[in-house]
Coordinates of N, CA and C in Angstrom, one line a residue:
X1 N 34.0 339.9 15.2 CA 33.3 339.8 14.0 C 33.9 340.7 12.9
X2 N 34.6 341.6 13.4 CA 34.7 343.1 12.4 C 36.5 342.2 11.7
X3 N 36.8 341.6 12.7 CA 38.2 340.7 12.2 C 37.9 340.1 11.4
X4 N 36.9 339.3 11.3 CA 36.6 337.7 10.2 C 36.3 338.5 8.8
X5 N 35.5 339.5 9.1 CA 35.3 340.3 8.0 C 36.0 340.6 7.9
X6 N 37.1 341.3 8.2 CA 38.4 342.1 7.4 C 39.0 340.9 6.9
X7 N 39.3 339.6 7.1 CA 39.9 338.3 6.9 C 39.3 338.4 6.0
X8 N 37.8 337.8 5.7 CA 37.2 337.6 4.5 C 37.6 338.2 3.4
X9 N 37.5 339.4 3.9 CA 37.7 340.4 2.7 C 38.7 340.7 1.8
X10 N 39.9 340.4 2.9 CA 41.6 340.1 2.2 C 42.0 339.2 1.4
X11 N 41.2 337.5 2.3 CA 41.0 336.6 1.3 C 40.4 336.8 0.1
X12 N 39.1 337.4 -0.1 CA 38.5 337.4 -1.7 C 39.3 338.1 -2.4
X13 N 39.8 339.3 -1.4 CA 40.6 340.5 -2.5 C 41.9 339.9 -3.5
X14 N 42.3 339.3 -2.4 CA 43.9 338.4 -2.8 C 43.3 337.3 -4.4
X15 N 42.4 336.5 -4.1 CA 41.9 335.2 -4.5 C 41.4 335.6 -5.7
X16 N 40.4 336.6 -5.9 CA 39.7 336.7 -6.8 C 40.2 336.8 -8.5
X17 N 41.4 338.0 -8.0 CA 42.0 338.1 -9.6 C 42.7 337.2 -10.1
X18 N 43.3 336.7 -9.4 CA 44.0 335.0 -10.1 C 43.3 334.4 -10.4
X19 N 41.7 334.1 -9.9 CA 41.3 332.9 -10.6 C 40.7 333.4 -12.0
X20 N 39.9 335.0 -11.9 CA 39.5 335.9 -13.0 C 40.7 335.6 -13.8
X21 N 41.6 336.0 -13.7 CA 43.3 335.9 -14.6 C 43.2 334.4 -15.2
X22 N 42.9 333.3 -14.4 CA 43.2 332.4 -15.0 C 42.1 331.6 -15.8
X23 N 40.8 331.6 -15.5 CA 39.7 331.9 -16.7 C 39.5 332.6 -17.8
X24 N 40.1 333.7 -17.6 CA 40.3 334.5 -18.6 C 41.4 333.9 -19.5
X25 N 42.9 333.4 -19.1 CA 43.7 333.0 -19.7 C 43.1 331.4 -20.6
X26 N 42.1 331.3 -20.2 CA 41.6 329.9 -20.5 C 42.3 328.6 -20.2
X27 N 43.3 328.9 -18.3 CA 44.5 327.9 -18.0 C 43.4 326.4 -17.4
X28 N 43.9 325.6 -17.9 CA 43.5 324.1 -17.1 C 43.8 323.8 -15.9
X29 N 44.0 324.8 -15.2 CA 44.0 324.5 -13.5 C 43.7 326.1 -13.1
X30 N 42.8 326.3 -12.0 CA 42.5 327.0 -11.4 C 42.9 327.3 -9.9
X31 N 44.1 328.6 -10.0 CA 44.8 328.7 -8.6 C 44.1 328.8 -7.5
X32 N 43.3 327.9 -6.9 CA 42.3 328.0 -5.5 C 43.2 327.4 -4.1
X33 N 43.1 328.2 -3.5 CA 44.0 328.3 -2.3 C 43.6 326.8 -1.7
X34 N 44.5 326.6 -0.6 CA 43.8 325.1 -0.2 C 42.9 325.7 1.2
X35 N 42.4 324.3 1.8 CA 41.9 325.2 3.1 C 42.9 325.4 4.2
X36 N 44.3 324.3 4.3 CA 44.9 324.5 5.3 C 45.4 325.5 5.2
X37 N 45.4 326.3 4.1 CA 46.5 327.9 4.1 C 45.2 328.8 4.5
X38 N 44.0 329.0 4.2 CA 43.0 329.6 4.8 C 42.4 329.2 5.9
X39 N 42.6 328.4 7.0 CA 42.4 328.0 8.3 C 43.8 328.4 8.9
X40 N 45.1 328.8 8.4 CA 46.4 329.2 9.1 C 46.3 330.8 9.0
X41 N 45.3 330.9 7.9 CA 45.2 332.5 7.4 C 44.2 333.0 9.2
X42 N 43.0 332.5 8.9 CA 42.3 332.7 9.9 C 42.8 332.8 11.6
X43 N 44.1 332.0 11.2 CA 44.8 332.4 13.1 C 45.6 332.7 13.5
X44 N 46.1 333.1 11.7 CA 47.6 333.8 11.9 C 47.6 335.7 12.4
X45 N 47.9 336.0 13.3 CA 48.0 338.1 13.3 C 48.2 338.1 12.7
X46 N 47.9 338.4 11.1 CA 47.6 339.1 10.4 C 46.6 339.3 9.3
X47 N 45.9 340.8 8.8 CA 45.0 340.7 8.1 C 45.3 340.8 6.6
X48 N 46.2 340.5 6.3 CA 46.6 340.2 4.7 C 46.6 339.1 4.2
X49 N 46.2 338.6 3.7 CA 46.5 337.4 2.6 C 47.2 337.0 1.9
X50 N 48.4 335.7 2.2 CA 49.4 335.3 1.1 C 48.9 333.4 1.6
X51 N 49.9 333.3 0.5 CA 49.7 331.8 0.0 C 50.6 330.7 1.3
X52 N 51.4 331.9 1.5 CA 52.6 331.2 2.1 C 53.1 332.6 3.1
X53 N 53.8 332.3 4.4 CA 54.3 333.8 5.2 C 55.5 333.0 5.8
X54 N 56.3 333.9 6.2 CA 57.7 333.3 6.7 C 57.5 332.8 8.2
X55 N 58.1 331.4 8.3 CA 58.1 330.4 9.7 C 59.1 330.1 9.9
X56 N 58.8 330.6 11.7 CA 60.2 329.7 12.2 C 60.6 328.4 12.4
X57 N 61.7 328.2 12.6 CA 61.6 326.4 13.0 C 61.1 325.7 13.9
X58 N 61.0 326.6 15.0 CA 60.6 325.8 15.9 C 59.7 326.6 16.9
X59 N 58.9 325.9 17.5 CA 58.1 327.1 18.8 C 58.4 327.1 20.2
X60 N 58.5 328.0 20.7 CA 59.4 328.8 22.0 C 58.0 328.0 23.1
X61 N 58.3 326.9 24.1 CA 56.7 326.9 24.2 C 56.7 327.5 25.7
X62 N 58.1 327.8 26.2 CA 58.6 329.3 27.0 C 57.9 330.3 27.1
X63 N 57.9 330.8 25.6 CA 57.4 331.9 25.3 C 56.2 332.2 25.4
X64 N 55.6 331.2 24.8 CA 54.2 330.7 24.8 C 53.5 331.1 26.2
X65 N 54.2 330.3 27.3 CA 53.5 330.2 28.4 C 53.7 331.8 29.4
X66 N 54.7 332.5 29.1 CA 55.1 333.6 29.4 C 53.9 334.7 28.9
X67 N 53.6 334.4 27.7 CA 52.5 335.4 27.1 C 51.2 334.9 27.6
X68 N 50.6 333.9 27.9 CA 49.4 333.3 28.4 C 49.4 333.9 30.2
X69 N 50.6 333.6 30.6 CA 51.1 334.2 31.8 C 50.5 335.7 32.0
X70 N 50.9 336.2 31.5 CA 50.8 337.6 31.4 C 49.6 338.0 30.8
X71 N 48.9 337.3 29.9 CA 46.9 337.9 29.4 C 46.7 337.5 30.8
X72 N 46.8 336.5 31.5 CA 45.9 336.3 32.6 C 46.6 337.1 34.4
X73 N 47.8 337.7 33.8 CA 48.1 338.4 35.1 C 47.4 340.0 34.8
X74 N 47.2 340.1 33.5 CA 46.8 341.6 33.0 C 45.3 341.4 33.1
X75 N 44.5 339.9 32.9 CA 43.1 340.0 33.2 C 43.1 340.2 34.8
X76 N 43.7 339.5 35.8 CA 43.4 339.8 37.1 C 43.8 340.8 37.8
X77 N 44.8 341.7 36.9 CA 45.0 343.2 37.1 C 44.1 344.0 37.2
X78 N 43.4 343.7 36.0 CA 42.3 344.6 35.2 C 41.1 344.4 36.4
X79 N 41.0 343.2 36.8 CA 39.7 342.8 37.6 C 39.8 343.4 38.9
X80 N 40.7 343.5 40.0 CA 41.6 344.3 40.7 C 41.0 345.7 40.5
X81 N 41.7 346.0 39.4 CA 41.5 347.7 39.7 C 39.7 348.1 39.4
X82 N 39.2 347.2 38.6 CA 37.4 347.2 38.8 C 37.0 346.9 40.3
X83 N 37.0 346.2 40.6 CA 36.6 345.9 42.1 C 37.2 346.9 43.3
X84 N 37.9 347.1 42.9 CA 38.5 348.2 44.2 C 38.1 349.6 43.5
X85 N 38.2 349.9 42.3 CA 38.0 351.3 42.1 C 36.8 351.6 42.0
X86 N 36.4 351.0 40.8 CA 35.1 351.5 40.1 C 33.8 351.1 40.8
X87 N 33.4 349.8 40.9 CA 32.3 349.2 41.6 C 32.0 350.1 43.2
X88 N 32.9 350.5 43.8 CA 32.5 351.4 44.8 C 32.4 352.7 44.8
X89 N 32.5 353.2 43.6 CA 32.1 355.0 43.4 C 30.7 354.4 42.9
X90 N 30.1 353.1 42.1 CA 28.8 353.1 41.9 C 27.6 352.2 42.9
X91 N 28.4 351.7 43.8 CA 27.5 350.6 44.9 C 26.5 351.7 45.4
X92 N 26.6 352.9 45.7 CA 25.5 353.6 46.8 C 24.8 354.2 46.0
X93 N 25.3 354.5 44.9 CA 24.6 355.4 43.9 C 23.3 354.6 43.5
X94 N 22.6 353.8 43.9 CA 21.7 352.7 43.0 C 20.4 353.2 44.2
X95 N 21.2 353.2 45.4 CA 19.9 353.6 46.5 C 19.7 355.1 47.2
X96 N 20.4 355.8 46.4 CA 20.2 357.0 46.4 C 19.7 358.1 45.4
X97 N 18.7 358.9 45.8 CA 18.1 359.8 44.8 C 19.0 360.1 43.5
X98 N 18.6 360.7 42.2 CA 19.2 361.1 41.3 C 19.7 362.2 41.3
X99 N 21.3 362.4 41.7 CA 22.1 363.8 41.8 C 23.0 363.8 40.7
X100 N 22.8 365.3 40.3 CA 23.7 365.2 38.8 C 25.2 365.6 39.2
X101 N 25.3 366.4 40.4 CA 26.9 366.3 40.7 C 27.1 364.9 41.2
X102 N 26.2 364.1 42.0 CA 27.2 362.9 42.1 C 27.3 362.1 40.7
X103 N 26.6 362.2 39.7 CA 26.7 361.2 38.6 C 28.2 361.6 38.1
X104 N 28.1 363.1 37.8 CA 29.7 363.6 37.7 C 30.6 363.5 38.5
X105 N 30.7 363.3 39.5 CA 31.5 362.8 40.5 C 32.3 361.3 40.1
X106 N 31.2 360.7 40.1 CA 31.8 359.2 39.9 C 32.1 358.8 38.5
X107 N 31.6 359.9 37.5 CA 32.1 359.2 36.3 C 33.5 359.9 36.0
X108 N 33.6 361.0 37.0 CA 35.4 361.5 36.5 C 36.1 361.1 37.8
X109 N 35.7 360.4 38.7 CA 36.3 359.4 39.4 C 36.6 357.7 39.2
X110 N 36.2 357.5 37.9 CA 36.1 356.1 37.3 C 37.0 356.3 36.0
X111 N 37.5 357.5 35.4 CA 37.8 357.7 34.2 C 39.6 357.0 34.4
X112 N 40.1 357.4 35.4 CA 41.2 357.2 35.6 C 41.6 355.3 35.7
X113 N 40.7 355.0 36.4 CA 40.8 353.4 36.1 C 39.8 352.5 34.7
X114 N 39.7 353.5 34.7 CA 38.5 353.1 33.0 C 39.7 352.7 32.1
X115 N 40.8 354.1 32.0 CA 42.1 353.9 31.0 C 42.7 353.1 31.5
X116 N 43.3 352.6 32.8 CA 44.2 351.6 33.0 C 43.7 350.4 32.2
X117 N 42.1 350.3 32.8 CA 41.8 348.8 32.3 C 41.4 348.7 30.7
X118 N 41.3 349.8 30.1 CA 41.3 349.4 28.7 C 42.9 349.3 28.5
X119 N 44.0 349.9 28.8 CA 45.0 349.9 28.4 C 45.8 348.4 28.9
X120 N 44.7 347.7 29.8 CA 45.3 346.8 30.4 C 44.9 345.6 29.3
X121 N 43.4 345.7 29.3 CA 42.9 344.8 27.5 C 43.7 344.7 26.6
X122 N 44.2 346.0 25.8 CA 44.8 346.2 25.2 C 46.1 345.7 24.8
X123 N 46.9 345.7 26.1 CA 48.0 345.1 26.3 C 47.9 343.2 25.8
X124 N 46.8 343.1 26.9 CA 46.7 341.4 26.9 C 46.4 340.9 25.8
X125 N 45.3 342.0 25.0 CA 45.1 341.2 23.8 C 46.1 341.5 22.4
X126 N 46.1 342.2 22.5 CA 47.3 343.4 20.7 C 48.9 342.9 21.3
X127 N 49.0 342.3 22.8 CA 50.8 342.1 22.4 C 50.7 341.1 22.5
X128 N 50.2 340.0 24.0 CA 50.3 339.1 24.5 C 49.8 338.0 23.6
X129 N 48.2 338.2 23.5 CA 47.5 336.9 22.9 C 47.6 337.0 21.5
X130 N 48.5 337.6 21.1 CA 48.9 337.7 19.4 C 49.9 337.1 19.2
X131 N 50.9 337.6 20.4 CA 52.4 337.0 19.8 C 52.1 335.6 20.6
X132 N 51.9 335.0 21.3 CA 51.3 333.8 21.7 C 50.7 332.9 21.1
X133 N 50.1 333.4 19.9 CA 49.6 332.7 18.9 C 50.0 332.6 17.4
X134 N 50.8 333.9 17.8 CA 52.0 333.9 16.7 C 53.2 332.9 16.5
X135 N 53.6 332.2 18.0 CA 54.8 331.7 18.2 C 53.9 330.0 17.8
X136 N 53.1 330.0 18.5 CA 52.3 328.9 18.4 C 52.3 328.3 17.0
X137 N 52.0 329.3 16.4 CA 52.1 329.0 14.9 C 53.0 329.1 13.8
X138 N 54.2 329.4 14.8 CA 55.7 329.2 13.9 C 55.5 330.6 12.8
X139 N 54.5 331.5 13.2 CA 54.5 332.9 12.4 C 55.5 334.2 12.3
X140 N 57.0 333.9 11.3 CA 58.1 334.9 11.7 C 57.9 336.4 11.7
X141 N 56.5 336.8 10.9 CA 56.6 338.0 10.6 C 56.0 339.1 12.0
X142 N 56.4 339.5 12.7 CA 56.1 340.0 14.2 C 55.8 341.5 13.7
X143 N 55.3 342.4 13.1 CA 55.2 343.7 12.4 C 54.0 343.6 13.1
X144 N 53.5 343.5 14.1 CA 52.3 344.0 14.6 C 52.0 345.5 14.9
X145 N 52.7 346.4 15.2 CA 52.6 347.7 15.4 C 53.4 348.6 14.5
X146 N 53.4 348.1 13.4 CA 53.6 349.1 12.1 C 52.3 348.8 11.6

């Protein structure tokens, strides 16, 4: 949700003063984006707004399947190190009295696979399922981590 908003918001930012500009100028055509460029805005990585962004010729559908490959080998990673790590420092604790060194126990026994599997998210979604849908969509500009 916090994306569509930042989208929205790029969009109006971008959109608004051209058409102000061009009411103002009293021009007979008003620059209103079409929807295909704001439905390519909506699924392109990135949160800026232009009319037009540089494309490649053609899509890698290799590539494609290599990054889909890999969200779903990083989701079964991730599920892996839940099931083996985490879920068993908390299985006993449900039928046993409330101890504040075990609660501490298992929450700095869970912290170490806590970071994997966010960093494992992380990975799947911010490289994989970006540039994946980047290629998909013939999107050249790959500046995702600047």
């Amino acid at each position: 949700q916090v994306r569509l908003v930042m989208k929205a918001h790029s969009f109006v930012r971008e959109n608004v003063p051209r058409v102000l500009s061009s009411v103002k100028d009293k021009s007979s055509t008003v620059p209103i984006p079409r929807i295909s460029q704001y439905l390519y805005f909506l699924f392109a990585p990135t949160l800026i707004y232009r009319d037009n962004y540089p494309r490649n010729p053609t899509i890698r559908w290799g590539y494609v399947a290599t990054k889909f490959a890999q969200v779903l080998g990083s989701l079964f990673y991730a599920y892996y190190i839940f099931v083996r790590l985490c879920i068993p420092l908390f299985h006993n604790s449900s039928q046993e009295t409330f101890n504040l060194r075990g609660l501490v126990l298992c929450i700095f026994n869970s912290i170490l696979p806590g970071v994997l599997i966010l960093f494992l998210v992380f990975f799947a979604f911010l490289h994989c399922w970006l540039n994946a849908f980047a290629e998909m969509l013939r999107f050249a500009d790959r500046m995702f981590y600047k």
